[in-house]
Short mmCIF file of C-alpha atoms in Angstrom, two decimals:
data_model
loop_
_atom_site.label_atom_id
_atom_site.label_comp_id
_atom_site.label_asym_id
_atom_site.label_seq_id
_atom_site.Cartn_x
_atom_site.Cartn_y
_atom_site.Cartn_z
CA UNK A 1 84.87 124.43 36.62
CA UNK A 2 87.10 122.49 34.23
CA UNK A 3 90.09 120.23 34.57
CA UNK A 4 92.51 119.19 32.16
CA UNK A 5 95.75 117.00 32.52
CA UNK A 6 99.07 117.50 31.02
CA UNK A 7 100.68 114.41 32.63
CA UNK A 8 100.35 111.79 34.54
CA UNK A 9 97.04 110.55 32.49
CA UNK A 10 97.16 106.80 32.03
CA UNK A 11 100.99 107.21 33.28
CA UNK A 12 102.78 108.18 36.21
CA UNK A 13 104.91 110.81 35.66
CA UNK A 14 104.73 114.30 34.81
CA UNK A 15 101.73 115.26 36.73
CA UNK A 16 100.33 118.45 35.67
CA UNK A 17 96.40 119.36 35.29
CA UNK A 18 95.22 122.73 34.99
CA UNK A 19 91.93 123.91 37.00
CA UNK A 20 90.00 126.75 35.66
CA UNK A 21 87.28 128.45 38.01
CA UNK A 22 85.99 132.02 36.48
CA UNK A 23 88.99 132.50 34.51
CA UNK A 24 91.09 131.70 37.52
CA UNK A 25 93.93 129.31 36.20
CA UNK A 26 95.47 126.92 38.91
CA UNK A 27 97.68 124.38 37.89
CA UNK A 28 98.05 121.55 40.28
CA UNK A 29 101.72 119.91 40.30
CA UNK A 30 103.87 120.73 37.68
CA UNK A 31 106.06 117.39 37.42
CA UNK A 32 108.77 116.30 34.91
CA UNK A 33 108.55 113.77 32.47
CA UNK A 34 110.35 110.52 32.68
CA UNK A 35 111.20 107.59 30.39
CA UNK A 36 112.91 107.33 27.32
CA UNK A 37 115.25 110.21 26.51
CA UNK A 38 113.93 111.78 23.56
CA UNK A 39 109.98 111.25 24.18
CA UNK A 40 110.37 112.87 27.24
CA UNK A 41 112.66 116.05 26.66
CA UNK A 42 110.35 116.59 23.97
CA UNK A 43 107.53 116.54 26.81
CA UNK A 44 109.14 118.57 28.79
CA UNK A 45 109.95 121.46 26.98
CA UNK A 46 106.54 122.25 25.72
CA UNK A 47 103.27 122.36 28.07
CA UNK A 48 100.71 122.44 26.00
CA UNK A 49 99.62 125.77 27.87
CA UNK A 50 100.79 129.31 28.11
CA UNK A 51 102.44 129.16 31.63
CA UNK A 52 102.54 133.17 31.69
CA UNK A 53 98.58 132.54 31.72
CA UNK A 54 98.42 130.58 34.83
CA UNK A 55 97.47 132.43 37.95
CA UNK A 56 98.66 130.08 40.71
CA UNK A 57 100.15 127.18 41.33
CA UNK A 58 99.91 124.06 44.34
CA UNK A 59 102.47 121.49 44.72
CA UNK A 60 101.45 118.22 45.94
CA UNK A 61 105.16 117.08 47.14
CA UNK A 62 108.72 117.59 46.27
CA UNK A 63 108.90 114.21 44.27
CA UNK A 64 110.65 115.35 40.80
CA UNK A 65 107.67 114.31 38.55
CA UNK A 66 105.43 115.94 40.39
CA UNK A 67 107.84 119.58 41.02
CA UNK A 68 110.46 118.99 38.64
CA UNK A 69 109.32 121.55 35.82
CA UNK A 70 108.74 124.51 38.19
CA UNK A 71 111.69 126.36 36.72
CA UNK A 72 110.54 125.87 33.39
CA UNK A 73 107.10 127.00 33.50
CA UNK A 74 108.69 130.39 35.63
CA UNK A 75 111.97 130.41 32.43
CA UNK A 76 108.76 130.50 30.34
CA UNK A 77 106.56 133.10 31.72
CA UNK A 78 105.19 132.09 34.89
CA UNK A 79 105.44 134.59 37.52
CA UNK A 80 102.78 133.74 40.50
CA UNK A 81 103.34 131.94 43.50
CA UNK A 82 103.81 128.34 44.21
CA UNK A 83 101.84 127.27 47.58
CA UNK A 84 102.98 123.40 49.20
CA UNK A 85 104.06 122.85 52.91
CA UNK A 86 107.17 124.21 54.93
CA UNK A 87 108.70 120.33 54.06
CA UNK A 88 108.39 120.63 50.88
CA UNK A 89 109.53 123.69 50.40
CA UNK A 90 112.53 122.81 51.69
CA UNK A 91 112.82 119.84 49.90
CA UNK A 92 112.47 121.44 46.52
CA UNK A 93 115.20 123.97 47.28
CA UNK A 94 117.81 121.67 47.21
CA UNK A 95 115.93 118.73 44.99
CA UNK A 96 114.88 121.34 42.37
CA UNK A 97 118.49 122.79 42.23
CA UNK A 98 120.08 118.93 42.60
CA UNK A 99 117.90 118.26 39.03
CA UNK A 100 119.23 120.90 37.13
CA UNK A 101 123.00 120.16 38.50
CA UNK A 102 122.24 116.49 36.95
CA UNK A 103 120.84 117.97 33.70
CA UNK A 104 124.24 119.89 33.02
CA UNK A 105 126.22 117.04 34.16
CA UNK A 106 124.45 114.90 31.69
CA UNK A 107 124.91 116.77 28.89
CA UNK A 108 128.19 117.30 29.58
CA UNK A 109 129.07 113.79 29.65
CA UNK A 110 126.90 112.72 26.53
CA UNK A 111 128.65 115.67 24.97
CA UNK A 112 132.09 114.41 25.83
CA UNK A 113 130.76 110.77 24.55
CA UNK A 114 130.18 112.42 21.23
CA UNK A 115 126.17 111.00 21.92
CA UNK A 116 123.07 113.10 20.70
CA UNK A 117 123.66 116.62 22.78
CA UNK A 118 120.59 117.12 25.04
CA UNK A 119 120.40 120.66 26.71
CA UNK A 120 119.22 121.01 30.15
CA UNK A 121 115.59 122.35 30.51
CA UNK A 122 116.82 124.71 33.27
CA UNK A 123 119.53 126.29 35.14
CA UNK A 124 120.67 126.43 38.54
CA UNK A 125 119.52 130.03 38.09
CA UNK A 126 116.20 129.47 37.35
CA UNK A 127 115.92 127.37 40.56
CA UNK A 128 116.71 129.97 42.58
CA UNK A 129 114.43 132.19 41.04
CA UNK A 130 111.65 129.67 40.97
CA UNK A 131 111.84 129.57 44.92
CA UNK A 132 111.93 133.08 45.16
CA UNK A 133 108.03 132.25 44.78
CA UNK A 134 107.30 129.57 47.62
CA UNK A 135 104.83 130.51 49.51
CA UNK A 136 104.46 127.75 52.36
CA UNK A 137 101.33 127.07 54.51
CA UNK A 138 100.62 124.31 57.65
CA UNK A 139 98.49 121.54 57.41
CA UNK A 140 94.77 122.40 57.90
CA UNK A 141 95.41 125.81 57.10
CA UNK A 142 92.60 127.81 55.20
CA UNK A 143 94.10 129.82 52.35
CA UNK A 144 92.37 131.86 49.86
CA UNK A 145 93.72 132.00 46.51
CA UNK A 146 90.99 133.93 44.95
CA UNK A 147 88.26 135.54 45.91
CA UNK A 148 85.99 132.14 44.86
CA UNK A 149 88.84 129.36 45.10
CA UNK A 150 90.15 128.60 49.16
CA UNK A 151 92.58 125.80 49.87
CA UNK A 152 93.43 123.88 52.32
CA UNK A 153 96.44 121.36 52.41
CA UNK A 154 95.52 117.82 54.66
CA UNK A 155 98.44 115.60 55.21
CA UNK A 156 98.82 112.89 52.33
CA UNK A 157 101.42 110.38 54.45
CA UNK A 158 103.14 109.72 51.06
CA UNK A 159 106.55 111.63 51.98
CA UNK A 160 107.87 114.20 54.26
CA UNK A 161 105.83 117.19 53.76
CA UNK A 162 103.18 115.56 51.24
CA UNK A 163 99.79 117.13 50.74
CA UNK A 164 96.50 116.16 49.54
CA UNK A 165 94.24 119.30 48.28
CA UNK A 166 90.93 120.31 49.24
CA UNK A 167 89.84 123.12 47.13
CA UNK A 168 86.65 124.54 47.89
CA UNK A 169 85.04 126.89 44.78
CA UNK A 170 82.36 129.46 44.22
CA UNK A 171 81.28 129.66 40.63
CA UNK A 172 78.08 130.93 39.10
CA UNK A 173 76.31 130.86 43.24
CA UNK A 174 77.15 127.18 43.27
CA UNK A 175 79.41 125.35 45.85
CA UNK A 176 82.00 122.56 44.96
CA UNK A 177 84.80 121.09 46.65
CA UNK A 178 87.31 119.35 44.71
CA UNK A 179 89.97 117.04 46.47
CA UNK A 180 93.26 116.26 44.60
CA UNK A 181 95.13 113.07 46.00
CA UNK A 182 97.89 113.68 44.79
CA UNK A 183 100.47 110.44 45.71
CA UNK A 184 98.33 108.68 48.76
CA UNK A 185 100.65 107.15 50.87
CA UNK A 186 100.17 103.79 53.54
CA UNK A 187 98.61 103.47 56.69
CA UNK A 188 101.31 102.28 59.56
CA UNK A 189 104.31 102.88 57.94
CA UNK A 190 107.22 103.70 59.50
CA UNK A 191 108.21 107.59 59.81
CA UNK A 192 105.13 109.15 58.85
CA UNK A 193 101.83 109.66 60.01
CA UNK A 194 98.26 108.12 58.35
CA UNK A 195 97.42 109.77 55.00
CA UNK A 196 94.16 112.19 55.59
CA UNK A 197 90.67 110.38 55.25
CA UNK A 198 88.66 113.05 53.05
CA UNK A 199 84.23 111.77 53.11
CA UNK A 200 82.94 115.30 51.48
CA UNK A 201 83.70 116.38 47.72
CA UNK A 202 82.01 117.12 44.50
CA UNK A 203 84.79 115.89 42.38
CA UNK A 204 87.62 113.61 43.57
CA UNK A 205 90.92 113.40 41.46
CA UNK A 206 92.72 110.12 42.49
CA UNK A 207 96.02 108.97 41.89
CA UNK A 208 96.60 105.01 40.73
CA UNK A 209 99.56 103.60 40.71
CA UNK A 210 98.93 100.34 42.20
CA UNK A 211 95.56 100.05 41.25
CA UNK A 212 96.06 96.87 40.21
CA UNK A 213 98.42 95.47 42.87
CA UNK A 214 98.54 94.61 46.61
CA UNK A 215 101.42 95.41 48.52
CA UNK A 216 103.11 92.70 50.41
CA UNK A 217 102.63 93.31 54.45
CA UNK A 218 105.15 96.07 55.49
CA UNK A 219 106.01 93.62 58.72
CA UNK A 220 107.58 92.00 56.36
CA UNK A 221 109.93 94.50 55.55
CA UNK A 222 112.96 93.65 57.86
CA UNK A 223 112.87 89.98 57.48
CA UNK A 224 112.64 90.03 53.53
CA UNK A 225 115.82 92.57 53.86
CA UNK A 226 117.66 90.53 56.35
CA UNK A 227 117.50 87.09 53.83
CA UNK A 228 118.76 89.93 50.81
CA UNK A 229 121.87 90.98 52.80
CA UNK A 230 122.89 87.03 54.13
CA UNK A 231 121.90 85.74 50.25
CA UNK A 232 124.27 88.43 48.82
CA UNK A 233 127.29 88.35 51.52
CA UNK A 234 127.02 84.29 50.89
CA UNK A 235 128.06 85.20 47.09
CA UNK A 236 130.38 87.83 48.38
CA UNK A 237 128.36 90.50 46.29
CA UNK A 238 127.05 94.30 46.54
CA UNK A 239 123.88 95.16 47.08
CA UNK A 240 122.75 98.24 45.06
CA UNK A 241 119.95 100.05 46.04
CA UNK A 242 118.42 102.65 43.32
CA UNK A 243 116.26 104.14 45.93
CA UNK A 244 114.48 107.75 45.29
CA UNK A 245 116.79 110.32 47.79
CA UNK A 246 113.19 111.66 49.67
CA UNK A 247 111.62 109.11 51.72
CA UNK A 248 112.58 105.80 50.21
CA UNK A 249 116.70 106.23 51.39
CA UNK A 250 115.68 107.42 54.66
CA UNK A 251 113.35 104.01 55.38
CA UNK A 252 115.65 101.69 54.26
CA UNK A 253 118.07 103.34 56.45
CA UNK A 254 116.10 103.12 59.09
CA UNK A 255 115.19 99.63 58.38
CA UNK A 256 118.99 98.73 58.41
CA UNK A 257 119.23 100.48 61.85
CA UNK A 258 116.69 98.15 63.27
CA UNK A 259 118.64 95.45 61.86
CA UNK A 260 121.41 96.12 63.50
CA UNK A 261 121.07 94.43 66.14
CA UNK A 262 120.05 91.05 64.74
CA UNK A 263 122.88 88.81 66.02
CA UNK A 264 122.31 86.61 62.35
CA UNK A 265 122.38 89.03 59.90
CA UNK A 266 126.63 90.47 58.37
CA UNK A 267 126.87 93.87 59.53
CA UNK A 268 128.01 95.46 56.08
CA UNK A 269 128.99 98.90 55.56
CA UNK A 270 126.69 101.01 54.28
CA UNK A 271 127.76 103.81 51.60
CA UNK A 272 124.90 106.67 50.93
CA UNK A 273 126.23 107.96 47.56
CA UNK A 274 123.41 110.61 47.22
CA UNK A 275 124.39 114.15 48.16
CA UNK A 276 120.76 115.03 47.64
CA UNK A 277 119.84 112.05 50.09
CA UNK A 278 122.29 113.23 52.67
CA UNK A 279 120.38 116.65 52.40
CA UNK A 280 117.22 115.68 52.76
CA UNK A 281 117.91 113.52 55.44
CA UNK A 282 119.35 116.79 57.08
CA UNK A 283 115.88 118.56 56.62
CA UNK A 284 113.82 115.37 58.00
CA UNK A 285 115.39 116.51 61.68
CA UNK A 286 114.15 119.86 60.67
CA UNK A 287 110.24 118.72 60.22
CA UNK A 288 109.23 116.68 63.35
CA UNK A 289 105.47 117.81 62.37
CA UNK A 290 105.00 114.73 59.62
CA UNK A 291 106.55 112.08 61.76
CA UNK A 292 104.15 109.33 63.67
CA UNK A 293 104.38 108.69 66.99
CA UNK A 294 106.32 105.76 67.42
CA UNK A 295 109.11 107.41 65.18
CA UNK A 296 108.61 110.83 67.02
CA UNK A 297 109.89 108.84 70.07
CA UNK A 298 112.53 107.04 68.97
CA UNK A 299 114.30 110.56 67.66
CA UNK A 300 113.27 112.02 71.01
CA UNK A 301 114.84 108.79 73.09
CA UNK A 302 117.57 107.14 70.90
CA UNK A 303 119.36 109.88 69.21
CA UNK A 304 119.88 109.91 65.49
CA UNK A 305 117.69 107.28 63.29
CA UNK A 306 120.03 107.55 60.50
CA UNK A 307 123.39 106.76 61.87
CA UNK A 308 124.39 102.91 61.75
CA UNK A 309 127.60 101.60 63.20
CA UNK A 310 129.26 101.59 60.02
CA UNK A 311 127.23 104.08 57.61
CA UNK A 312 129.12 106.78 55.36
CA UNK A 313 127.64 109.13 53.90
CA UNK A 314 128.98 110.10 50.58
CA UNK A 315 129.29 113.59 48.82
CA UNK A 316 132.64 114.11 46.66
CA UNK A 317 132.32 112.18 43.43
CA UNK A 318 136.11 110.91 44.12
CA UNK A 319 134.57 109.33 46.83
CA UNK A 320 132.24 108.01 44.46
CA UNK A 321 134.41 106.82 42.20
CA UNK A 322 135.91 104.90 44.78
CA UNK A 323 133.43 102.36 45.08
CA UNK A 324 133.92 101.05 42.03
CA UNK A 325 137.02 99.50 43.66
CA UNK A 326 135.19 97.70 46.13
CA UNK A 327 135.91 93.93 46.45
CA UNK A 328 134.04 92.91 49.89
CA UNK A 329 130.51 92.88 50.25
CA UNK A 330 128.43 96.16 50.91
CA UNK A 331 125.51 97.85 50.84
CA UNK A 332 125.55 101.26 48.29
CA UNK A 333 122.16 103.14 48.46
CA UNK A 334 122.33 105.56 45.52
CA UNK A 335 119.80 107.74 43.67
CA UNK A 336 117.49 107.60 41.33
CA UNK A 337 114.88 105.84 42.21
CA UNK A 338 113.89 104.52 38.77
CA UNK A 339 117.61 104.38 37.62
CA UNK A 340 117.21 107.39 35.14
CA UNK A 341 120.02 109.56 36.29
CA UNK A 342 122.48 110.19 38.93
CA UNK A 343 125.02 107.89 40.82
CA UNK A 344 123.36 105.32 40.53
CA UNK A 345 123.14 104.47 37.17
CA UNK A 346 127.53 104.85 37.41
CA UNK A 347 127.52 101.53 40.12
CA UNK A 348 125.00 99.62 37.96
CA UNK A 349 127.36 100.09 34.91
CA UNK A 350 129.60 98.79 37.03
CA UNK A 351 127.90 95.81 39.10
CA UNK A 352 124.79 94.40 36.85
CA UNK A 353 127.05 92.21 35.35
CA UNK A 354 128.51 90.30 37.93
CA UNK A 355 125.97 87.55 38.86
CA UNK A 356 127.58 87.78 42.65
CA UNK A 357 125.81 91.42 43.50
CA UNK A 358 122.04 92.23 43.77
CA UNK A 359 119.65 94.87 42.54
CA UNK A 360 117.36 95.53 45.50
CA UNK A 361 114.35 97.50 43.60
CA UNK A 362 112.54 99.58 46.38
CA UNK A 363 109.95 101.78 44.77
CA UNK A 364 107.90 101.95 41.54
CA UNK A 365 109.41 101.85 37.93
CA UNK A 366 108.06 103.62 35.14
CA UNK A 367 107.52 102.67 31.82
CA UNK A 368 110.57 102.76 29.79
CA UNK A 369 113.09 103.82 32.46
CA UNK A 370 116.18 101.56 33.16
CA UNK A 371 114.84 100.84 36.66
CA UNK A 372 111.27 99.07 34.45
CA UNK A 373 113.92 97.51 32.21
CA UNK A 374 115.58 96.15 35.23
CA UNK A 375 112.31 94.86 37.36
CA UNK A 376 111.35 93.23 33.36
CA UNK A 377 115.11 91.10 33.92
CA UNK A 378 115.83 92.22 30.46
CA UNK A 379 119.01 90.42 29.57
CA UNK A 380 120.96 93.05 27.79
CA UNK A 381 120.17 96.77 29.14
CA UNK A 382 121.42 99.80 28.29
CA UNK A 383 123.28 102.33 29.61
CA UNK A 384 123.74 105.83 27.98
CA UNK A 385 123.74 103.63 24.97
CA UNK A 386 126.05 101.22 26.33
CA UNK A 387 124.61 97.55 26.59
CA UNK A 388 125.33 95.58 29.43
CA UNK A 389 124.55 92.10 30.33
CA UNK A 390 122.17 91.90 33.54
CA UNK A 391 123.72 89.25 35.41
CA UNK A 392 123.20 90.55 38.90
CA UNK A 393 120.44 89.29 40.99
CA UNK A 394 116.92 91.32 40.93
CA UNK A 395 115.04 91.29 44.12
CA UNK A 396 111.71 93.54 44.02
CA UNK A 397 110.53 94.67 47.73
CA UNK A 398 107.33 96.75 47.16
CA UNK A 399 107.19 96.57 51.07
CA UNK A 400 108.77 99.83 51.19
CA UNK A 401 106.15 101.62 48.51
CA UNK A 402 105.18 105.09 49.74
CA UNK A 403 101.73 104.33 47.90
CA UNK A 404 98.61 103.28 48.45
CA UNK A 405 97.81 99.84 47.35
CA UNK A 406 94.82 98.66 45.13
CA UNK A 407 92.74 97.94 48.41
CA UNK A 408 93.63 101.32 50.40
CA UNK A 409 92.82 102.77 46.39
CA UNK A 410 89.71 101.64 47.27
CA UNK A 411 88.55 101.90 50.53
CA UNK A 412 89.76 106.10 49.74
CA UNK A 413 87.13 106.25 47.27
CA UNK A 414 84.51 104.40 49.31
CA UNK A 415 85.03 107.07 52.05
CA UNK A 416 82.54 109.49 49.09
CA UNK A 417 79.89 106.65 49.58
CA UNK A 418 78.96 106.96 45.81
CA UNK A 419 77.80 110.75 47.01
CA UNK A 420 80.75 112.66 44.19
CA UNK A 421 79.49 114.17 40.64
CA UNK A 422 82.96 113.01 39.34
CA UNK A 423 85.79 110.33 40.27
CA UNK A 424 88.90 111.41 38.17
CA UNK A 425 91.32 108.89 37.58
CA UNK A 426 95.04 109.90 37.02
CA UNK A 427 98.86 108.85 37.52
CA UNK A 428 98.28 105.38 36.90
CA UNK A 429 99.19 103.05 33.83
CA UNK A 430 96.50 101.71 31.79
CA UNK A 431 96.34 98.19 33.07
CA UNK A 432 96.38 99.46 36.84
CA UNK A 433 93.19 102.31 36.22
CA UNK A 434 91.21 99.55 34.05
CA UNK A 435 91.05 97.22 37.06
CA UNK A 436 91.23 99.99 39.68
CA UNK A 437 88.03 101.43 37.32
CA UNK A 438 86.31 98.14 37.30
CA UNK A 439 86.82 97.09 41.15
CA UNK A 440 85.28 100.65 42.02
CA UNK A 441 82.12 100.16 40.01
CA UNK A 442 81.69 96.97 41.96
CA UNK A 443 82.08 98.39 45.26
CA UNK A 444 79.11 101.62 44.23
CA UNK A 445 81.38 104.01 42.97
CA UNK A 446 79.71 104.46 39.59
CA UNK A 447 80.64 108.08 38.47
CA UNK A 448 84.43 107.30 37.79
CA UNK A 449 86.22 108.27 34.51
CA UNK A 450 90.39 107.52 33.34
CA UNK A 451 91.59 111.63 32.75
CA UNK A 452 92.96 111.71 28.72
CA UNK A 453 95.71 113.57 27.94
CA UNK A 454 94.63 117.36 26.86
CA UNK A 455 91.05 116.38 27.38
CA UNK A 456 89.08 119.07 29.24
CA UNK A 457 86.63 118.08 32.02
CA UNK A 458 83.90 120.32 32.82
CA UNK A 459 81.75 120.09 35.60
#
């Protein structure tokens, strides 16, 4: 058996890593690079692999840097089947297609901006054909993919139809089961149930992405968001809210919900400028099988979760475009998460400057995107090459993170007791997998490893 990574090694995006059993080629993930423009087109058009030579492929989740090069890999050869959850099936039929709309858009507009022309990796097209290839299967569902590789997807509580996979594997009359991670998410968070607590595996592959940092407690959550919306109505101010359209926009809509009935806090509208986000919120009434209990009832008892008094849900870019001629306080919840692309980075051209508005930063920024250049306070950013003075307020709620924290990082890997040949480490920055690394060997997990980039692992 041998594993080797094509993303998401001492970063987090792009995930990609390629299991070979027998000459069976699975590649698990296949996400999209983000960061800085050029570095990552250039990623993204080339694999490092022949995807024609890949016989199968498992998606984690419909997050874009973990599905976002599926069309690629099938405009470049690729012509097996893709095997996730019914959710995130879904998801990726209208998240996949959503990317490539943005892609065309964005070269479009650099174009018109006489900027460096960027093509899009993929077309509408190829989305469609991509999903032409789903093939979806329920939680704790035995599938065999080969005659010596079975899988079975386990419920990762990271985002609507998230999956953690167990991959048991015959090779040469030996046993192994490997477990991939992929993005772990919380215990008792809203929405979604408890991530799967795997004890048995040979070799463990383990996301890190706060492996050096604690989350603050989510109970937290509404207070922390309640001072943000009072702070920012006091200095008659926006509030924009880069929030990722798949989990993220639906919590902090749900969060404003149970605010509104706190007699304290300004009831502002609320403007969801996402047509993605109002899609996928769409498709989370679909998919009552990830939901937890509590939120389970609350659908079944108190109607729609996701409809405040004075929410609008935005689609037209007019309507878009109309924001920009706000003058009273609001609240505009607008994707990307990490500020890259879409709406989003349209209000922040148009509100970072004014010192009366706030940034609220929900969810994790990577290296060299805008949303990292944001969280960093730089005071000049810039914007499709545009620089703009970051005036606006930055408030950082990690409350709402759909991932693990350093101590849940490590309490998952404790769950082996020390009893794994191998403890991969992967979609994690350096810092966080050094001290995530170093805090494991302490608690008895010595046979732990960072995954390089391109660097085989055989076991």
């Amino acid at each position: 058996m041998k594993i080797t990574s094509y993303g998401a090694t001492e970063e987090v995006t792009g995930s990609k890593h390629l299991l070979e059993v027998n000459g069976f080629r699975i590649l698990l993930d296949c996400g999209l690079f983000q960061g800085r423009r050029n570095e990552a087109d250039r990623k993204n058009r080339s694999f490092g692999f022949d995807p024609a030579s890949i016989h199968a492929v498992v998606l984690s989740h419909a997050h874009i840097d973990h599905s976002g090069l599926l069309p690629m890999l099938y405009k470049q050869g690729y012509r097996g089947n893709v095997y996730t959850t019914h959710a995130t099936r879904d998801l990726c039929s209208i998240m996949l297609l959503d990317s490539a709309h943005i892609q065309e858009r964005d070269a479009q507009w650099l174009s018109k901006k006489k900027m460096e022309f960027i093509p899009p990796l993929y077309s509408s097209d190829d989305v469609r054909e991509t999903m032409r290839h789903f093939v979806s299967l329920p939680y704790e569902t035995a599938m065999p993919l080969h005659e010596n590789v079975t899988l079975t997807l386990h419920d990762a509580g990271h985002v609507l139809g998230s999956a953690m996979m167990e991959l048991d594997i015959k090779e040469n009359g030996t046993k192994k089961k490997l477990v991939f991670s992929g993005d772990i998410g919380r215990c008792n968070m809203p929405i979604l149930r408890d991530p799967w607590a795997p004890s048995e595996a040979d070799v463990v592959m383990m996301e890190t992405t706060y492996g050096n940092r604690e989350h603050h407690p989510i109970e937290n959550v509404d207070n922390k968001l309640a001072q943000v919306i009072r702070e920012t109505y006091e200095r008659g101010g926006k509030i924009i809210v880069p929030s990722f359209a798949l989990e993220r926009a639906q919590e902090i809509i749900y969060a404003l919900k149970r605010l509104e009935s706190w007699e304290d806090v300004p009831k502002l509208p609320v403007f969801v400028d996402s047509p993605l986000t109002v899609d996928i919120t769409e498709i989370f009434r679909l998919h009552t099988e990830g939901f937890d209990d509590d939120f389970g009832r609350v659908m079944r008892n108190a109607g729609n979760p996701f409809d405040l008094e004075r929410i609008r849900y935005i689609r037209s870019v007019n309507e878009s475009m109309e924001l920009n001629r706000l003058k009273e306080p609001a609240i505009i919840v607008s994707a990307s998460g990490m500020c890259e692309y879409g709406r989003v980075v349209h209000h922040l051209c148009n509100s970072i400057a004014d010192p009366r508005n706030t940034v609220l930063i929900v969810g994790f920024q990577a290296q060299h995107t805008l949303g990292r250049r944001i969280v960093e306070r730089n005071r000049t950013v810039r914007i499709h090459g545009v620089p703009y003075e970051l005036n606006a307020r930055v408030v950082i709620m990690n409350e709402f993170s759909a991932h693990a924290g350093h101590n849940e990082l490590v309490d998952f890997a404790a769950r082996f007791n020390g009893n794994i040949d191998q403890l991969l480490l992967v979609h994690g920055e350096p810092n966080a997998q050094k001290q995530l690394e170093t805090d494991l060997r302490k608690n008895g997990v010595t046979r732990v490893m960072r995954q390089k980039y391109a660097a085989p692992f055989t076991c």
